[in-house]
PDB file of C-alpha atoms in Angstrom:
ATOM      1  CA  MET V  23       0.000   0.000   0.000  1.00  0.00           C
ATOM      2  CA  HIS V  24       1.326   3.440  -0.883  1.00  0.00           C
ATOM      3  CA  GLN V  25       2.352   5.426   2.204  1.00  0.00           C
ATOM      4  CA  ASN V  26       0.049   8.335   1.270  1.00  0.00           C
ATOM      5  CA  ALA V  27      -2.946   6.099   0.588  1.00  0.00           C
ATOM      6  CA  ARG V  28      -5.799   6.366   3.060  1.00  0.00           C
ATOM      7  CA  LEU V  29      -8.081   3.659   4.243  1.00  0.00           C
ATOM      8  CA  SER V  30     -11.644   4.711   3.527  1.00  0.00           C
ATOM      9  CA  ILE V  31     -14.098   3.431   6.133  1.00  0.00           C
ATOM     10  CA  PRO V  32     -17.635   4.826   6.305  1.00  0.00           C
ATOM     11  CA  ILE V  33     -18.417   6.660   9.550  1.00  0.00           C
ATOM     12  CA  SER V  34     -21.445   4.398  10.103  1.00  0.00           C
ATOM     13  CA  THR V  35     -19.126   1.381  10.168  1.00  0.00           C
ATOM     14  CA  LEU V  36     -16.899   3.030  12.752  1.00  0.00           C
ATOM     15  CA  LEU V  37     -19.886   3.996  14.924  1.00  0.00           C
ATOM     16  CA  TYR V  38     -21.274   0.472  14.677  1.00  0.00           C
ATOM     17  CA  ALA V  39     -17.899  -0.985  15.684  1.00  0.00           C
ATOM     18  CA  GLY V  40     -17.759   1.418  18.628  1.00  0.00           C
ATOM     19  CA  LEU V  41     -21.218   0.332  19.774  1.00  0.00           C
ATOM     20  CA  LEU V  42     -20.219  -3.315  19.617  1.00  0.00           C
ATOM     21  CA  CYS V  43     -17.007  -2.686  21.540  1.00  0.00           C
ATOM     22  CA  SER V  44     -18.685  -0.629  24.238  1.00  0.00           C
ATOM     23  CA  CYS V  45     -21.444  -3.186  24.774  1.00  0.00           C
ATOM     24  CA  ALA V  46     -19.124  -6.175  24.659  1.00  0.00           C
ATOM     25  CA  SER V  47     -16.499  -4.636  26.932  1.00  0.00           C
ATOM     26  CA  ALA V  48     -19.012  -4.439  29.777  1.00  0.00           C
ATOM     27  CA  ASP V  49     -19.185  -8.257  29.918  1.00  0.00           C
ATOM     28  CA  GLN V  50     -16.821  -9.149  32.695  1.00  0.00           C
ATOM     29  CA  SER V  51     -17.421  -6.259  35.077  1.00  0.00           C
ATOM     30  CA  GLN V  52     -21.218  -6.493  35.097  1.00  0.00           C
ATOM     31  CA  PRO V  53     -23.350  -9.222  36.657  1.00  0.00           C
ATOM     32  CA  ILE V  54     -25.184 -11.423  34.185  1.00  0.00           C
ATOM     33  CA  ALA V  55     -28.487  -9.733  33.357  1.00  0.00           C
ATOM     34  CA  ILE V  56     -30.303 -12.842  32.149  1.00  0.00           C
ATOM     35  CA  THR V  57     -30.862 -15.580  34.700  1.00  0.00           C
ATOM     36  CA  GLU V  58     -33.511 -18.251  35.122  1.00  0.00           C
ATOM     37  CA  ASP V  59     -35.284 -16.167  37.776  1.00  0.00           C
ATOM     38  CA  ARG V  60     -35.070 -12.799  36.030  1.00  0.00           C
ATOM     39  CA  VAL V  61     -38.257 -11.016  34.987  1.00  0.00           C
ATOM     40  CA  ASN V  62     -38.833  -7.528  33.564  1.00  0.00           C
ATOM     41  CA  LEU V  63     -35.560  -7.526  31.627  1.00  0.00           C
ATOM     42  CA  THR V  64     -35.122  -4.192  29.829  1.00  0.00           C
ATOM     43  CA  GLY V  65     -33.852  -3.663  26.310  1.00  0.00           C
ATOM     44  CA  ALA V  66     -30.812  -1.900  27.784  1.00  0.00           C
ATOM     45  CA  GLU V  67     -30.004  -5.030  29.809  1.00  0.00           C
ATOM     46  CA  PHE V  68     -30.763  -7.446  26.966  1.00  0.00           C
ATOM     47  CA  LEU V  69     -28.763  -5.796  24.161  1.00  0.00           C
ATOM     48  CA  PRO V  70     -25.251  -6.112  25.682  1.00  0.00           C
ATOM     49  CA  GLU V  71     -25.974  -9.756  26.546  1.00  0.00           C
ATOM     50  CA  PHE V  72     -27.226 -10.417  22.999  1.00  0.00           C
ATOM     51  CA  ILE V  73     -23.940  -9.226  21.456  1.00  0.00           C
ATOM     52  CA  SER V  74     -21.623 -10.257  24.284  1.00  0.00           C
ATOM     53  CA  LYS V  75     -18.227 -11.832  23.627  1.00  0.00           C
ATOM     54  CA  SER V  76     -19.104 -14.352  26.332  1.00  0.00           C
ATOM     55  CA  PRO V  77     -20.734 -17.447  24.797  1.00  0.00           C
ATOM     56  CA  GLU V  78     -22.734 -18.034  27.993  1.00  0.00           C
ATOM     57  CA  ARG V  79     -24.219 -14.537  27.932  1.00  0.00           C
ATOM     58  CA  ARG V  80     -25.021 -14.718  24.204  1.00  0.00           C
ATOM     59  CA  ILE V  81     -26.661 -18.118  24.611  1.00  0.00           C
ATOM     60  CA  ALA V  82     -28.777 -16.873  27.532  1.00  0.00           C
ATOM     61  CA  ALA V  83     -29.915 -13.874  25.468  1.00  0.00           C
ATOM     62  CA  ARG V  84     -30.673 -16.007  22.417  1.00  0.00           C
ATOM     63  CA  LEU V  85     -32.677 -18.455  24.542  1.00  0.00           C
ATOM     64  CA  TYR V  86     -34.595 -15.537  26.047  1.00  0.00           C
ATOM     65  CA  MET V  87     -35.360 -14.292  22.538  1.00  0.00           C
ATOM     66  CA  LEU V  88     -36.324 -17.801  21.418  1.00  0.00           C
ATOM     67  CA  GLY V  89     -38.963 -17.850  24.160  1.00  0.00           C
ATOM     68  CA  VAL V  90     -40.366 -14.563  22.855  1.00  0.00           C
ATOM     69  CA  LEU V  91     -40.295 -15.913  19.278  1.00  0.00           C
ATOM     70  CA  ASP V  92     -42.019 -19.145  20.227  1.00  0.00           C
ATOM     71  CA  SER V  93     -44.795 -17.501  22.226  1.00  0.00           C
ATOM     72  CA  THR V  94     -45.597 -14.764  19.681  1.00  0.00           C
ATOM     73  CA  GLU V  95     -45.112 -16.347  16.231  1.00  0.00           C
ATOM     74  CA  GLY V  96     -48.367 -16.408  14.297  1.00  0.00           C
ATOM     75  CA  LYS V  97     -49.886 -13.766  16.596  1.00  0.00           C
ATOM     76  CA  VAL V  98     -47.528 -10.784  16.567  1.00  0.00           C
ATOM     77  CA  TRP V  99     -45.320 -11.754  13.632  1.00  0.00           C
ATOM     78  CA  CYS V 100     -45.275 -14.469  10.953  1.00  0.00           C
ATOM     79  CA  SER V 101     -43.113 -16.400   8.485  1.00  0.00           C
ATOM     80  CA  TYR V 102     -40.871 -18.331  10.895  1.00  0.00           C
ATOM     81  CA  ASP V 103     -40.803 -21.225   8.428  1.00  0.00           C
ATOM     82  CA  GLN V 104     -39.330 -18.914   5.769  1.00  0.00           C
ATOM     83  CA  LEU V 105     -36.611 -17.386   7.938  1.00  0.00           C
ATOM     84  CA  LYS V 106     -33.330 -18.442   9.424  1.00  0.00           C
ATOM     85  CA  THR V 107     -32.577 -17.713  13.067  1.00  0.00           C
ATOM     86  CA  VAL V 108     -29.560 -15.673  11.936  1.00  0.00           C
ATOM     87  CA  THR V 109     -31.886 -13.431   9.914  1.00  0.00           C
ATOM     88  CA  ILE V 110     -34.162 -12.892  12.896  1.00  0.00           C
ATOM     89  CA  ASN V 111     -31.158 -12.132  15.119  1.00  0.00           C
ATOM     90  CA  ASP V 112     -29.971  -9.520  12.625  1.00  0.00           C
ATOM     91  CA  PHE V 113     -33.367  -7.831  12.377  1.00  0.00           C
ATOM     92  CA  VAL V 114     -33.788  -7.707  16.150  1.00  0.00           C
ATOM     93  CA  PHE V 115     -30.256  -6.368  16.674  1.00  0.00           C
ATOM     94  CA  GLU V 116     -30.653  -3.707  13.972  1.00  0.00           C
ATOM     95  CA  TYR V 117     -33.964  -2.622  15.493  1.00  0.00           C
ATOM     96  CA  LEU V 118     -32.662  -2.452  19.066  1.00  0.00           C
ATOM     97  CA  LYS V 119     -29.478  -0.560  18.235  1.00  0.00           C
ATOM     98  CA  LYS V 120     -31.567   2.196  16.607  1.00  0.00           C
ATOM     99  CA  GLN V 121     -33.660   2.783  19.727  1.00  0.00           C
ATOM    100  CA  SER V 122     -33.095   5.647  22.123  1.00  0.00           C
ATOM    101  CA  ALA V 123     -31.792   5.048  25.634  1.00  0.00           C
ATOM    102  CA  GLU V 124     -35.249   5.987  26.895  1.00  0.00           C
ATOM    103  CA  LYS V 125     -36.982   3.380  24.725  1.00  0.00           C
ATOM    104  CA  LEU V 126     -34.464   0.713  25.765  1.00  0.00           C
ATOM    105  CA  LYS V 127     -35.801   1.103  29.315  1.00  0.00           C
ATOM    106  CA  LEU V 128     -38.902  -0.799  28.134  1.00  0.00           C
ATOM    107  CA  ARG V 129     -39.199  -4.559  28.528  1.00  0.00           C
ATOM    108  CA  ALA V 130     -36.925  -6.452  26.164  1.00  0.00           C
ATOM    109  CA  SER V 131     -39.718  -8.869  25.248  1.00  0.00           C
ATOM    110  CA  ASP V 132     -41.935  -5.982  24.103  1.00  0.00           C
ATOM    111  CA  LEU V 133     -39.116  -4.472  22.040  1.00  0.00           C
ATOM    112  CA  ILE V 134     -38.342  -7.841  20.435  1.00  0.00           C
ATOM    113  CA  GLN V 135     -42.023  -8.281  19.562  1.00  0.00           C
ATOM    114  CA  GLU V 136     -42.108  -4.786  18.078  1.00  0.00           C
ATOM    115  CA  ALA V 137     -39.018  -5.521  15.967  1.00  0.00           C
ATOM    116  CA  LEU V 138     -40.519  -8.764  14.691  1.00  0.00           C
ATOM    117  CA  HIS V 139     -43.919  -7.233  13.982  1.00  0.00           C
ATOM    118  CA  ASN V 140     -42.328  -4.388  12.023  1.00  0.00           C
ATOM    119  CA  SER V 141     -40.088  -6.729  10.015  1.00  0.00           C
ATOM    120  CA  PHE V 142     -42.346  -9.754   9.575  1.00  0.00           C
ATOM    121  CA  PRO V 143     -46.012  -8.732   9.936  1.00  0.00           C
ATOM    122  CA  CYS V 144     -48.705 -11.342   9.485  1.00  0.00           C
ATOM    123  CA  LYS V 145     -50.631 -11.005   6.233  1.00  0.00           C
ATOM    124  CA  ASP V 146     -54.318 -10.244   6.557  1.00  0.00           C
ATOM    125  CA  THR V 147     -56.095 -13.495   5.673  1.00  0.00           C
ATOM    126  CA  LYS V 148     -59.510 -11.903   5.035  1.00  0.00           C
TER     127      LYS V 148
END
């Protein structure tokens, strides 16, 4: 690479990377937000667990989300049979990262349902 050449990285990519680093770096110093007895988990508590570097934290968050998916599919959102879990994870993450700090104070399950409903609404069968 020429010494005067610059690496061109979009600002959105840098901001996204910063968000991931800041959420993931909180892993070890914070208590685990998702436990078997935990209720009323907020979006702000769920999001860092969902993207954590810790496999245990990520798995707990994904299992939490799977419970929301299982209990709301066909009612709040549709098309599970046409989607991959990775796709759903991406849509939920993209939705949550766009929310304000104030909105992330709401229950994580409600925010996940909102993300799914917006991305995969059920077709009117009338």
